[in-house]
XYZ file of C-alpha atoms in Angstrom:
348
model
C 100.696 88.484 94.043
C 101.612 86.942 97.374
C 102.064 89.543 99.491
C 99.589 91.731 98.765
C 97.777 91.186 101.988
C 100.286 91.285 103.929
C 99.425 93.879 105.968
C 95.955 93.572 106.391
C 93.552 91.959 108.389
C 91.794 88.364 107.572
C 87.934 87.691 108.346
C 88.574 85.253 111.012
C 90.374 88.286 112.897
C 88.213 91.299 112.457
C 86.647 92.564 115.136
C 83.408 94.061 114.017
C 81.628 93.721 117.748
C 83.608 95.407 119.495
C 81.184 96.879 121.462
C 80.332 93.623 122.216
C 83.405 92.873 124.800
C 83.838 94.159 127.928
C 87.510 95.725 129.101
C 86.618 94.360 132.873
C 85.804 90.845 131.296
C 84.038 89.744 134.210
C 83.451 85.724 132.884
C 86.867 85.806 131.832
C 85.599 84.861 128.010
C 88.556 85.909 126.481
C 92.418 86.775 127.113
C 93.578 90.007 126.258
C 96.845 89.883 124.587
C 98.601 93.657 124.948
C 101.886 94.585 122.778
C 103.064 97.886 123.060
C 104.628 100.839 120.682
C 106.894 103.318 121.337
C 106.050 106.650 119.076
C 107.733 104.487 115.449
C 108.902 101.519 117.425
C 107.750 98.649 119.155
C 108.624 96.298 122.394
C 109.988 92.809 121.849
C 111.975 90.484 124.123
C 114.138 87.582 123.908
C 113.506 88.347 119.908
C 109.911 88.484 120.244
C 107.346 91.454 120.364
C 106.314 91.548 123.787
C 102.819 90.129 124.471
C 101.474 91.059 128.314
C 98.463 88.913 128.655
C 95.442 89.983 130.692
C 92.370 88.796 131.854
C 91.165 92.402 132.956
C 92.099 95.407 131.054
C 90.894 98.099 133.440
C 92.674 96.815 137.118
C 96.521 97.014 136.478
C 98.792 99.645 135.348
C 97.452 100.322 131.790
C 95.661 103.728 130.948
C 92.379 103.080 129.246
C 93.214 105.926 126.690
C 96.576 104.767 125.424
C 94.547 101.134 124.629
C 92.737 100.033 121.193
C 91.137 96.705 120.657
C 92.619 95.394 117.087
C 91.700 92.100 116.349
C 90.592 88.983 117.752
C 91.440 85.068 117.371
C 89.031 82.788 118.816
C 89.363 83.400 122.811
C 92.183 85.645 122.409
C 91.736 89.675 121.731
C 94.979 91.583 120.325
C 95.398 95.482 121.883
C 97.369 97.876 121.407
C 98.709 99.981 124.259
C 100.546 103.264 122.836
C 103.233 104.726 125.529
C 105.809 106.624 126.642
C 109.397 106.053 127.569
C 108.752 107.246 131.332
C 105.380 104.953 131.469
C 108.119 102.042 130.666
C 109.036 102.500 134.300
C 105.985 101.411 135.758
C 106.079 97.906 135.450
C 108.230 94.899 136.341
C 107.584 93.223 132.662
C 109.317 96.062 130.248
C 113.318 94.926 132.478
C 115.438 93.665 128.871
C 113.433 94.672 126.284
C 114.478 96.010 123.267
C 112.728 98.784 121.305
C 112.808 97.346 116.862
C 111.576 99.934 114.634
C 108.223 99.212 113.592
C 108.710 98.951 110.455
C 111.448 96.464 110.170
C 109.633 95.064 112.237
C 106.777 93.916 110.538
C 108.794 92.617 107.432
C 109.920 90.505 109.827
C 106.905 88.779 110.936
C 104.092 86.300 109.545
C 101.317 87.648 107.698
C 98.430 87.533 110.159
C 100.879 88.968 113.067
C 101.982 91.612 110.683
C 98.504 92.702 109.691
C 97.566 92.726 113.734
C 100.552 95.130 114.454
C 100.503 97.407 111.287
C 96.427 97.654 112.487
C 97.396 98.868 116.265
C 99.961 101.266 114.993
C 97.310 102.827 112.703
C 94.993 103.138 114.836
C 97.916 105.087 117.005
C 98.880 107.096 114.482
C 95.432 108.343 113.602
C 94.638 109.125 117.285
C 97.477 111.374 117.344
C 96.778 113.291 114.983
C 93.103 113.889 115.679
C 93.286 114.439 119.550
C 91.239 117.725 118.715
C 87.949 117.862 116.833
C 88.379 118.749 113.591
C 84.655 120.459 113.401
C 84.826 123.319 116.556
C 88.582 122.656 117.805
C 87.400 120.701 121.466
C 89.577 117.943 122.352
C 88.406 114.363 121.759
C 88.129 111.282 123.903
C 89.152 108.151 122.572
C 86.500 105.394 123.176
C 88.753 102.266 123.555
C 85.721 99.281 123.043
C 84.326 101.349 120.074
C 87.441 102.158 118.558
C 86.296 106.458 117.914
C 86.954 109.495 118.773
C 84.274 111.827 120.574
C 84.276 115.689 120.932
C 84.153 116.153 124.276
C 82.054 119.472 124.099
C 77.867 119.351 124.711
C 76.278 120.859 121.506
C 78.476 118.923 119.566
C 79.684 115.182 120.259
C 80.944 114.277 116.726
C 82.134 111.018 116.224
C 85.590 110.312 114.748
C 85.913 106.872 112.618
C 90.024 106.081 111.383
C 90.320 107.465 108.053
C 92.232 106.278 104.978
C 94.557 107.958 102.060
C 93.007 106.728 98.368
C 96.804 106.762 96.824
C 97.180 105.749 93.047
C 100.282 103.983 92.700
C 101.350 102.751 88.549
C 103.061 100.482 86.166
C 104.201 102.834 83.151
C 105.324 100.863 79.918
C 106.883 101.789 76.615
C 106.685 98.927 74.235
C 108.765 96.653 76.231
C 109.640 99.277 78.803
C 109.066 100.456 82.567
C 109.052 103.484 83.510
C 111.131 103.458 87.474
C 111.412 106.560 89.740
C 113.097 107.711 92.583
C 112.763 110.339 95.806
C 115.513 112.026 96.813
C 115.057 111.753 100.261
C 115.190 107.114 99.319
C 118.514 104.692 99.624
C 120.299 105.153 97.249
C 119.780 103.400 93.642
C 116.373 102.652 95.231
C 113.839 102.907 92.380
C 110.020 101.777 92.286
C 106.569 102.913 90.330
C 105.333 106.348 89.762
C 102.783 107.212 93.482
C 100.573 109.885 94.090
C 97.758 110.842 96.561
C 93.906 111.261 95.062
C 93.038 115.230 95.126
C 89.313 116.376 95.621
C 86.621 115.543 93.242
C 89.558 113.241 91.677
C 88.626 110.047 90.593
C 91.344 107.228 90.882
C 92.025 107.357 87.083
C 91.988 110.775 86.747
C 94.589 110.873 89.414
C 97.086 108.311 87.710
C 97.445 110.240 84.547
C 97.718 114.045 86.832
C 100.661 112.295 88.842
C 102.451 110.674 85.757
C 102.250 114.207 83.824
C 103.404 116.112 86.731
C 105.872 114.123 87.009
C 107.492 112.535 84.166
C 106.091 114.570 81.563
C 104.308 111.704 79.872
C 101.545 111.489 78.404
C 99.269 108.037 78.987
C 96.996 105.849 77.730
C 95.019 102.378 78.692
C 94.529 103.284 82.224
C 93.609 99.920 84.020
C 93.158 98.728 87.670
C 95.222 95.704 88.776
C 94.926 95.464 92.743
C 95.241 96.880 95.747
C 96.936 97.061 99.786
C 96.431 98.614 102.547
C 99.953 100.380 103.385
C 99.995 101.333 107.527
C 102.837 103.683 107.409
C 100.553 106.742 106.469
C 97.097 105.269 106.606
C 97.111 104.426 102.776
C 95.266 102.367 101.159
C 97.400 102.080 97.712
C 95.223 101.901 94.243
C 97.283 99.714 91.355
C 96.785 100.296 88.049
C 99.238 100.201 85.163
C 98.633 102.538 81.575
C 101.121 102.629 78.475
C 102.682 105.742 77.105
C 102.259 107.550 74.514
C 105.642 108.571 73.432
C 109.084 107.723 75.615
C 110.464 111.652 76.244
C 110.650 112.096 79.558
C 110.669 115.140 81.634
C 111.455 115.165 85.244
C 110.418 117.459 87.557
C 112.975 117.498 90.016
C 110.483 119.738 92.811
C 108.479 115.699 92.550
C 111.117 112.928 92.049
C 115.045 113.525 91.939
C 115.107 110.616 88.789
C 112.959 108.419 86.306
C 114.017 106.065 83.897
C 113.119 103.404 81.155
C 114.373 100.099 81.757
C 113.880 96.984 79.732
C 113.807 93.641 81.546
C 116.876 92.189 80.392
C 118.438 95.884 81.643
C 116.303 95.625 85.083
C 117.512 91.894 86.053
C 121.444 92.848 85.039
C 121.434 95.736 87.159
C 119.537 94.364 89.981
C 122.018 91.287 89.750
C 124.942 93.874 89.615
C 123.484 95.465 92.659
C 123.465 98.945 90.902
C 119.291 98.700 91.018
C 117.595 98.324 94.404
C 113.763 97.452 93.922
C 110.817 97.691 96.557
C 110.434 95.305 99.290
C 109.097 92.332 98.318
C 105.705 92.630 100.592
C 105.237 96.230 99.042
C 102.105 96.745 96.254
C 105.157 98.692 94.184
C 106.949 95.803 93.588
C 104.195 93.408 92.789
C 103.094 95.832 90.031
C 107.062 95.152 88.936
C 106.678 91.278 88.609
C 103.556 91.329 87.165
C 105.260 93.572 84.361
C 108.338 90.834 84.462
C 106.318 87.748 83.708
C 104.382 89.193 80.948
C 107.661 90.163 79.929
C 108.736 86.592 80.245
C 105.602 85.262 78.154
C 107.007 87.779 75.292
C 109.002 85.137 72.591
C 112.258 87.085 71.933
C 111.995 87.740 68.014
C 108.953 89.653 68.716
C 110.754 91.433 71.746
C 113.737 91.991 69.817
C 110.980 93.357 66.601
C 108.591 95.626 69.223
C 112.135 97.630 71.324
C 115.137 98.037 68.969
C 113.886 96.913 65.575
C 110.229 98.371 65.545
C 110.601 101.569 63.820
C 113.055 100.107 61.391
C 110.180 97.322 60.335
C 107.851 99.795 60.321
C 110.033 101.725 57.123
C 110.239 98.882 55.325
C 106.848 97.453 55.914
C 105.656 100.852 53.787
C 107.981 100.806 51.326
C 107.237 96.730 50.212
C 103.893 97.767 50.764
C 103.776 100.758 48.242
C 106.175 98.739 46.292
C 103.510 96.443 46.129
C 100.641 98.542 44.890
C 102.770 100.084 42.270
C 103.978 96.357 40.872
C 99.747 95.636 40.595
C 99.108 99.132 39.047
C 101.781 98.238 36.702
C 100.662 94.745 35.742
C 97.160 95.803 35.857
C 97.432 98.684 32.718
C 99.724 95.812 31.066
C 97.319 93.484 31.142
C 94.169 96.131 29.753
C 96.309 96.919 27.382
C 96.757 93.563 25.571
C 93.440 92.616 26.305
C 92.595 95.962 24.732
C 94.513 94.888 21.230
C 93.131 91.463 21.023
C 89.509 93.104 20.680
C 91.602 94.712 17.796
C 92.641 92.268 15.722
C 89.656 90.356 16.213
């Protein structure tokens, strides 16, 4: 589970005291490192993320409302800045820059830096999606020092905090096979675990059961929580589960997913090696759930695995036959012994 916390800020980076950080930094106690996000892209320069370093966030070309305090590492404070293409022309530091898709960029960074950039991106997306107050409809004002949105209407003043969306993702198995599915908008041959959002007044376990049945028609049992992961692209908190299918018969809901299939361990490895199957990125919780199942399969002796999959039904039928035969033999042996004993008593 090496990559599970890839997008999570570590304790030593978290900004729990943002109110205490002064943006104009009069005593120069900290250095601000600003990175820039334009829509769904991050600004690179010379093959690295462009960081604009300053002691004062209020005395340069930066606009206060565009900034979000993200993380702190000793005397360095990381700040995300949401810019438009037009604003990039205002400063010389933006000469010879390159725009890189945020998703591709995150997967190429080390753990700590990826978590910092992901947190900044999530804050920016949250601000864009909450321009107006959900209570009265007035415009919200962003407070950089607190990373909160506050309604500007005097008789409302509702405070809005960053939200996450609880989402379940599940590793469904049947005997020695795993269930993987794909959506129509994914790249060809990419398969992953089933997933879905938790609904109102629904527990995570109930969401696992409902989503599995809605998408594949599978009824499940033995639902167990495994681990979680922060996923920045939709502000999701992914809750990973594993469960067992009661029956293997699939009824794929084409309105929800494009395809769903059962894979044995050998099939999975073979298809991946032949490039007939693509698994999720190693940083995703889906890949970690699949990896966990692979480890379990490797621990099962081949003979036991063979019995449980292809020939389990055959052995079960044979076992019933031998059990009944054994009972019949015991019955006739008991009957024979009783007859013999009765015969001896009469002769005496």
